[in-house]
Tab-separated table of C-alpha atoms in Angstrom:
chain	number	residue	atom	x	y	z
A	711	MET	CA	126.038	111.438	122.886
A	712	ILE	CA	124.193	110.157	120.339
A	713	HIS	CA	124.606	106.339	119.089
A	714	SER	CA	122.350	105.958	116.569
A	715	ARG	CA	123.270	108.578	113.317
A	716	ASN	CA	120.841	108.365	109.352
A	717	ARG	CA	122.933	111.132	107.938
A	718	ARG	CA	125.624	107.928	107.822
A	719	LEU	CA	124.130	106.976	105.411
A	720	ARG	CA	123.633	109.659	103.287
A	721	VAL	CA	127.238	111.271	103.091
A	722	ASN	CA	128.171	110.644	99.874
A	723	GLU	CA	126.319	109.480	96.339
A	724	SER	CA	128.107	106.267	96.485
A	725	ILE	CA	126.701	105.116	100.293
A	726	ARG	CA	123.463	106.896	99.399
A	727	SER	CA	123.591	104.741	95.191
A	728	LEU	CA	124.443	101.314	97.612
A	729	VAL	CA	120.933	101.917	99.923
A	730	ARG	CA	118.781	103.360	98.116
A	731	GLU	CA	115.645	100.863	97.896
A	732	ASN	CA	114.679	102.028	94.730
A	733	ILE	CA	115.454	102.392	91.348
A	734	LEU	CA	114.006	103.812	87.720
A	735	THR	CA	114.978	101.775	85.242
A	736	THR	CA	113.855	102.083	80.513
A	737	ASP	CA	112.362	98.758	81.617
A	738	ASP	CA	110.317	100.773	83.938
A	739	PHE	CA	107.840	102.829	80.771
A	740	VAL	CA	105.026	102.563	78.156
A	741	MET	CA	104.786	105.980	75.745
A	742	PRO	CA	101.577	106.234	75.643
A	743	ILE	CA	101.395	107.550	71.769
A	744	PHE	CA	98.686	109.627	69.175
A	745	VAL	CA	97.920	108.191	66.188
A	746	MET	CA	96.070	110.370	63.165
A	747	GLU	CA	95.693	109.342	59.580
A	748	GLY	CA	97.682	110.235	57.123
A	749	GLU	CA	101.231	109.849	55.915
A	750	ASN	CA	103.916	111.814	56.318
A	751	GLN	CA	102.131	114.273	59.342
A	752	GLN	CA	102.852	115.394	61.816
A	753	GLU	CA	100.939	117.052	64.454
A	754	ALA	CA	101.855	119.324	68.266
A	755	ILE	CA	99.441	119.575	71.288
A	756	PRO	CA	99.813	122.704	72.428
A	757	SER	CA	98.267	121.732	75.971
A	758	MET	CA	101.247	119.369	76.026
A	759	PRO	CA	104.613	120.230	75.026
A	760	GLY	CA	106.834	117.400	73.377
A	761	ILE	CA	103.771	115.414	72.697
A	762	PHE	CA	102.184	114.737	68.490
A	763	ARG	CA	100.031	113.229	67.056
A	764	ARG	CA	101.442	110.772	64.496
A	765	SER	CA	101.028	109.036	61.024
A	766	VAL	CA	101.849	105.241	61.346
A	767	ASP	CA	104.788	106.340	59.263
A	768	LEU	CA	105.807	108.448	61.483
A	769	THR	CA	104.721	106.596	64.928
A	770	VAL	CA	106.625	103.293	63.840
A	771	LYS	CA	109.645	105.457	63.240
A	772	GLU	CA	109.241	107.027	66.498
A	773	CYS	CA	108.819	103.362	68.306
A	774	LYS	CA	112.004	102.032	66.641
A	775	GLU	CA	113.721	105.700	68.837
A	776	LEU	CA	112.276	104.586	71.467
A	777	PHE	CA	113.081	100.912	71.128
A	778	SER	CA	116.857	102.411	70.614
A	779	LEU	CA	116.263	104.597	73.838
A	780	GLY	CA	115.164	100.794	76.068
A	781	VAL	CA	111.564	101.691	75.612
A	782	LYS	CA	109.796	98.594	74.751
A	783	SER	CA	106.295	98.684	75.311
A	784	VAL	CA	103.585	101.998	73.878
A	785	ASN	CA	99.739	102.343	74.244
A	786	LEU	CA	97.927	103.785	71.718
A	787	TYR	CA	95.118	105.886	71.363
A	788	MET	CA	93.912	106.532	68.192
A	789	LYS	CA	92.159	109.823	66.653
A	790	VAL	CA	89.579	108.918	64.626
A	791	SER	CA	87.863	111.377	61.696
A	792	GLU	CA	84.450	112.641	62.248
A	793	HIS	CA	82.157	110.516	59.662
A	794	LEU	CA	83.707	107.760	60.922
A	795	LYS	CA	81.714	108.086	64.937
A	796	ASP	CA	78.590	106.347	65.818
A	797	ASN	CA	76.777	104.710	68.474
A	798	THR	CA	78.371	101.529	68.190
A	799	GLY	CA	81.755	102.171	67.874
A	800	LYS	CA	81.986	99.781	65.584
A	801	GLU	CA	84.842	101.250	63.798
A	802	ALA	CA	86.527	100.335	66.282
A	803	TRP	CA	87.193	97.229	64.903
A	804	ASN	CA	87.436	97.449	61.633
A	805	ARG	CA	89.689	95.056	60.855
A	806	ASP	CA	91.096	97.889	58.480
A	807	GLY	CA	91.240	100.208	60.249
A	808	LEU	CA	93.595	103.043	61.836
A	809	MET	CA	94.666	100.934	65.222
A	810	GLN	CA	94.042	97.187	62.973
A	811	GLN	CA	96.862	98.997	60.560
A	812	THR	CA	99.099	100.800	63.711
A	813	ILE	CA	98.847	97.521	65.856
A	814	LYS	CA	100.524	95.012	62.743
A	815	ALA	CA	102.827	98.581	61.748
A	816	ILE	CA	104.412	98.808	63.869
A	817	LYS	CA	104.985	94.433	65.052
A	818	ASP	CA	106.651	94.691	62.240
A	819	ALA	CA	108.672	97.103	61.839
A	820	VAL	CA	109.730	96.060	65.992
A	821	PRO	CA	108.847	92.997	66.730
A	822	GLY	CA	109.992	92.879	70.709
A	823	MET	CA	108.258	96.177	71.527
A	824	ILE	CA	105.289	95.493	73.374
A	825	VAL	CA	102.374	96.995	71.953
A	826	MET	CA	99.135	97.629	73.702
A	827	PRO	CA	96.132	99.345	72.401
A	828	ASP	CA	93.861	101.096	74.369
A	829	VAL	CA	89.965	99.033	74.656
A	830	ALA	CA	87.217	101.950	75.090
A	831	LEU	CA	84.738	103.787	73.056
A	832	ASP	CA	85.167	107.678	73.885
A	833	PRO	CA	87.441	108.315	70.834
A	834	TYR	CA	84.900	106.589	67.451
A	835	SER	CA	81.587	107.809	69.983
A	836	ILE	CA	79.409	110.554	68.936
A	837	TYR	CA	78.801	111.439	71.608
A	838	GLY	CA	82.750	110.698	73.893
A	839	HIS	CA	81.408	108.279	75.445
A	840	ASP	CA	83.117	105.178	76.230
A	841	GLY	CA	79.654	103.101	75.996
A	842	ILE	CA	76.727	102.654	73.616
A	843	ILE	CA	73.885	104.984	74.922
A	844	GLU	CA	70.416	104.486	74.508
A	845	ASN	CA	68.216	107.044	76.253
A	846	GLY	CA	70.233	108.822	77.991
A	847	LYS	CA	71.718	106.251	79.784
A	848	ILE	CA	75.901	104.020	78.739
A	849	MET	CA	74.094	100.394	78.421
A	850	ASN	CA	76.580	98.228	80.644
A	851	ASP	CA	76.706	95.874	79.079
A	852	ALA	CA	75.404	96.107	75.124
A	853	THR	CA	79.517	97.878	75.832
A	854	ASN	CA	81.099	94.839	76.685
A	855	ASP	CA	79.794	93.192	74.046
A	856	ALA	CA	80.972	95.922	72.104
A	857	LEU	CA	84.533	95.610	74.257
A	858	ALA	CA	85.083	92.193	73.773
A	859	ARG	CA	85.005	92.639	70.094
A	860	MET	CA	87.418	94.994	69.851
A	861	SER	CA	89.788	93.335	71.324
A	862	VAL	CA	89.403	90.733	68.849
A	863	SER	CA	90.858	92.969	66.757
A	864	HIS	CA	93.908	94.164	68.414
A	865	ALA	CA	94.780	90.886	68.816
A	866	GLU	CA	94.303	89.808	65.931
A	867	ALA	CA	96.272	92.701	64.381
A	868	GLY	CA	99.042	91.809	66.589
A	869	ALA	CA	98.479	92.881	69.711
A	870	ASP	CA	100.437	91.589	72.882
A	871	ILE	CA	98.588	93.760	75.362
A	872	VAL	CA	94.751	94.499	75.156
A	873	ALA	CA	93.650	97.816	77.616
A	874	PRO	CA	91.012	98.594	78.334
A	875	SER	CA	89.752	101.842	80.063
A	876	ASP	CA	86.264	102.405	79.918
A	877	MET	CA	84.758	101.385	83.622
A	878	MET	CA	82.606	99.524	82.134
A	879	ASP	CA	81.456	95.798	84.632
A	880	GLY	CA	81.947	93.193	83.680
A	881	ARG	CA	84.117	93.971	80.746
A	882	VAL	CA	87.190	92.093	81.986
A	883	LEU	CA	84.856	88.386	81.854
A	884	ALA	CA	83.830	89.706	78.266
A	885	ILE	CA	86.830	89.877	76.918
A	886	ARG	CA	89.359	87.501	78.627
A	887	GLU	CA	86.418	84.472	77.204
A	888	ALA	CA	86.038	86.342	73.995
A	889	LEU	CA	90.494	86.301	73.492
A	890	GLU	CA	90.126	82.352	74.502
A	891	GLU	CA	86.951	81.185	72.445
A	892	SER	CA	89.294	83.486	69.420
A	893	GLY	CA	91.899	81.094	70.260
A	894	PHE	CA	94.117	84.159	71.307
A	895	THR	CA	95.330	82.675	75.068
A	896	ASP	CA	98.598	84.137	74.795
A	897	VAL	CA	96.848	87.892	74.795
A	898	GLY	CA	97.110	89.651	78.021
A	899	ILE	CA	94.687	92.445	79.843
A	900	LEU	CA	95.798	95.151	81.412
A	901	SER	CA	92.867	96.461	82.827
A	902	TYR	CA	91.955	100.005	84.650
A	903	SER	CA	90.457	99.123	87.768
A	904	ALA	CA	90.562	101.249	89.334
A	905	LYS	CA	90.236	104.877	86.833
A	906	TYR	CA	89.047	107.801	89.103
A	907	ALA	CA	86.596	111.018	87.635
A	908	SER	CA	89.262	113.195	87.322
A	909	SER	CA	90.000	116.915	86.311
A	910	PHE	CA	93.387	115.414	85.052
A	911	TYR	CA	92.632	114.131	81.614
A	912	GLY	CA	91.945	117.473	80.062
A	913	PRO	CA	95.090	117.910	78.139
A	914	PHE	CA	94.809	113.968	76.338
A	915	ARG	CA	90.820	114.043	75.956
A	916	SER	CA	92.120	117.718	73.723
A	917	ALA	CA	94.138	115.510	72.066
A	918	LEU	CA	91.948	113.159	70.763
A	919	ASP	CA	88.320	115.108	70.857
A	920	SER	CA	87.276	112.609	72.969
A	921	ALA	CA	85.342	115.122	75.915
A	922	PRO	CA	82.178	114.344	76.386
A	923	LYS	CA	79.720	116.388	74.169
A	924	ASP	CA	78.109	119.278	75.209
A	925	ASN	CA	74.166	117.211	74.481
A	926	LEU	CA	71.442	117.099	77.113
A	927	GLU	CA	69.560	114.012	76.179
A	928	ILE	CA	73.044	112.531	77.978
A	929	PRO	CA	75.459	112.361	80.711
A	930	LYS	CA	76.911	115.792	80.290
A	931	ASP	CA	80.535	113.710	82.190
A	932	LYS	CA	82.076	110.298	82.862
A	933	LYS	CA	81.059	110.206	86.157
A	934	THR	CA	78.528	106.963	86.398
A	935	TYR	CA	80.939	104.366	85.589
A	936	GLN	CA	84.794	106.136	86.225
A	937	MET	CA	85.887	106.408	90.015
A	938	ASP	CA	84.175	109.359	92.889
A	939	PHE	CA	87.116	110.532	93.886
A	940	HIS	CA	86.337	110.545	97.177
A	941	ASN	CA	86.704	107.190	97.668
A	942	SER	CA	89.090	104.448	98.280
A	943	ARG	CA	88.143	101.430	99.583
A	944	GLU	CA	86.238	101.208	96.373
A	945	ALA	CA	89.382	100.966	94.075
A	946	LEU	CA	89.434	97.323	96.126
A	947	ASN	CA	86.568	96.365	95.396
A	948	GLU	CA	87.048	96.945	91.405
A	949	VAL	CA	90.697	95.636	91.531
A	950	PHE	CA	89.893	92.375	93.360
A	951	LYS	CA	86.853	91.994	90.539
A	952	ASP	CA	88.614	92.614	88.074
A	953	ILE	CA	90.987	89.796	89.547
A	954	ASP	CA	88.890	87.070	89.562
A	955	GLU	CA	87.522	88.111	85.862
A	956	GLY	CA	90.997	87.138	84.378
A	957	ALA	CA	92.179	90.621	84.134
A	958	ASP	CA	96.556	90.010	84.068
A	959	ILE	CA	97.867	93.682	85.114
A	960	ILE	CA	96.185	95.934	87.174
A	961	MET	CA	95.473	100.023	86.001
A	962	ILE	CA	95.653	102.593	88.911
A	963	LYS	CA	94.749	106.559	86.863
A	964	PRO	CA	95.773	108.932	87.693
A	965	GLY	CA	98.995	108.512	88.813
A	966	LEU	CA	100.387	110.840	91.601
A	967	PRO	CA	97.853	112.341	92.978
A	968	TYR	CA	96.578	109.216	93.508
A	969	LEU	CA	99.899	107.252	94.837
A	970	ASP	CA	97.648	106.216	98.503
A	971	ILE	CA	95.938	104.772	96.240
A	972	VAL	CA	99.469	102.451	94.181
A	973	SER	CA	100.288	101.764	98.454
A	974	LYS	CA	96.476	100.683	99.167
A	975	VAL	CA	97.029	98.089	96.186
A	976	ARG	CA	100.081	96.485	96.136
A	977	GLU	CA	99.503	95.649	100.007
A	978	ALA	CA	96.997	94.017	98.839
A	979	ILE	CA	97.330	92.125	95.889
A	980	ASP	CA	100.197	90.520	94.123
A	981	LEU	CA	99.492	91.052	90.855
A	982	PRO	CA	101.790	93.573	88.024
A	983	ILE	CA	100.753	96.809	88.809
A	984	ALA	CA	100.265	99.707	85.980
A	985	VAL	CA	99.903	103.127	86.991
A	986	TYR	CA	99.221	105.841	84.495
A	987	ASN	CA	101.147	109.091	84.317
A	988	VAL	CA	98.619	111.265	83.742
A	989	SER	CA	98.652	114.197	80.810
A	990	GLY	CA	97.678	117.240	83.429
A	991	GLU	CA	100.993	116.309	85.488
A	992	TYR	CA	102.361	116.556	82.233
A	993	ALA	CA	101.498	119.648	81.368
A	994	MET	CA	102.106	120.496	85.072
A	995	VAL	CA	105.717	120.154	84.934
A	996	LYS	CA	106.597	121.144	81.180
A	997	ALA	CA	104.089	124.688	82.798
A	998	ALA	CA	106.136	124.916	85.778
A	999	ALA	CA	109.709	124.096	84.119
A	1000	GLN	CA	108.859	126.185	80.862
A	1001	ASN	CA	108.264	129.100	83.375
A	1002	GLY	CA	111.414	128.453	85.269
A	1003	TRP	CA	109.909	127.193	88.606
A	1004	LEU	CA	111.040	124.262	87.950
A	1005	ASP	CA	114.273	122.420	87.202
A	1006	ASN	CA	112.323	120.211	84.386
A	1007	ASP	CA	114.607	117.153	84.504
A	1008	LYS	CA	114.683	116.890	87.615
A	1009	THR	CA	111.246	116.909	88.566
A	1010	ILE	CA	110.705	114.095	86.049
A	1011	ILE	CA	113.175	111.621	87.665
A	1012	GLU	CA	111.816	112.177	91.062
A	1013	SER	CA	108.652	112.183	89.996
A	1014	LEU	CA	108.135	108.693	88.580
A	1015	THR	CA	110.564	107.299	91.340
A	1016	CYS	CA	107.936	107.747	93.683
A	1017	PHE	CA	105.331	105.978	91.540
A	1018	LYS	CA	107.885	103.354	91.950
A	1019	ARG	CA	107.991	103.708	96.228
A	1020	ALA	CA	104.353	103.328	95.744
A	1021	GLY	CA	104.364	100.130	94.740
A	1022	ALA	CA	104.210	100.148	90.624
A	1023	ASP	CA	105.844	97.854	88.393
A	1024	MET	CA	105.188	99.629	85.256
A	1025	ILE	CA	104.650	103.743	84.398
A	1026	PHE	CA	102.878	105.600	81.970
A	1027	THR	CA	104.080	108.174	80.837
A	1028	TYR	CA	104.164	110.979	78.196
A	1029	PHE	CA	107.534	111.253	79.986
A	1030	ALA	CA	108.940	107.637	78.775
A	1031	LYS	CA	111.524	109.105	76.105
A	1032	GLU	CA	112.335	112.394	77.218
A	1033	ALA	CA	113.451	110.842	81.027
A	1034	ALA	CA	115.610	107.209	78.959
A	1035	ILE	CA	117.384	109.959	77.975
A	1036	ILE	CA	117.720	111.594	81.342
A	1037	LEU	CA	119.491	108.408	82.428
A	1038	ASN	CA	120.463	107.450	79.222
A	1039	LYS	CA	123.083	109.480	79.872
């Protein structure tokens, strides 16, 4: 005779929900948003069905709708005009730049929205790299100086949290010191501590034209600064260093193929953990759903819940708006 039957706790939905270990809510989501120049402009991103580049005015409108659905955080990326790109990234800290305009506009229109601008030079670089290049190499320390200036300009515009995604060594400390010296002691740092050199970023790079340019004199990829996907212990090393330098939140990117990293970091630290459900993951689900191979809504909710089960506290996801609509039903 069987005395212990695990299925007793799966008999019906009421019992299953009573003993459920992880609950997904709209509070868990950060929506990445692509911004472009112009007014009343919107462009579809073919590789990411349902995702658009929008001008500032339409971005504000989208933020209002997101907030009404319960999505209270956005992560900003700029589609920078070619004539503004160079090898210094100076447009990144232009007080009247597109990023700074966007931060101000969102905070004016939706004061409760948490605005997390991306901190990296690749959208501003003529080379498509996250760093300043000299003699064919990515210059770590010179890039850190630029990232610090960029972060302070974001804080001046009203950003709540800056999100360095570049993977330069020591950049969290450089940004933290610059923010402190400028009086922005309450502005947080969400550090992409374990960001892997991944094939899953393709649709994102096409959305921003931020892929490394085909130039024999520069690195053809980002493997000299982003992490090797074969490694896991290295992720803990990166995380611990960023915490020591003043990071407030730790990011792991990509997401679904890297849940082992999320779980390992969760066991090692007490700080909040963010995970990025990246563009390639989004595109795969959308392609399969459009072909009738997957149930769109069920797959979205299951995937996002897996991040929480692995130990993430917040999820950067292009599904944020769609998932909020599903959950609000």
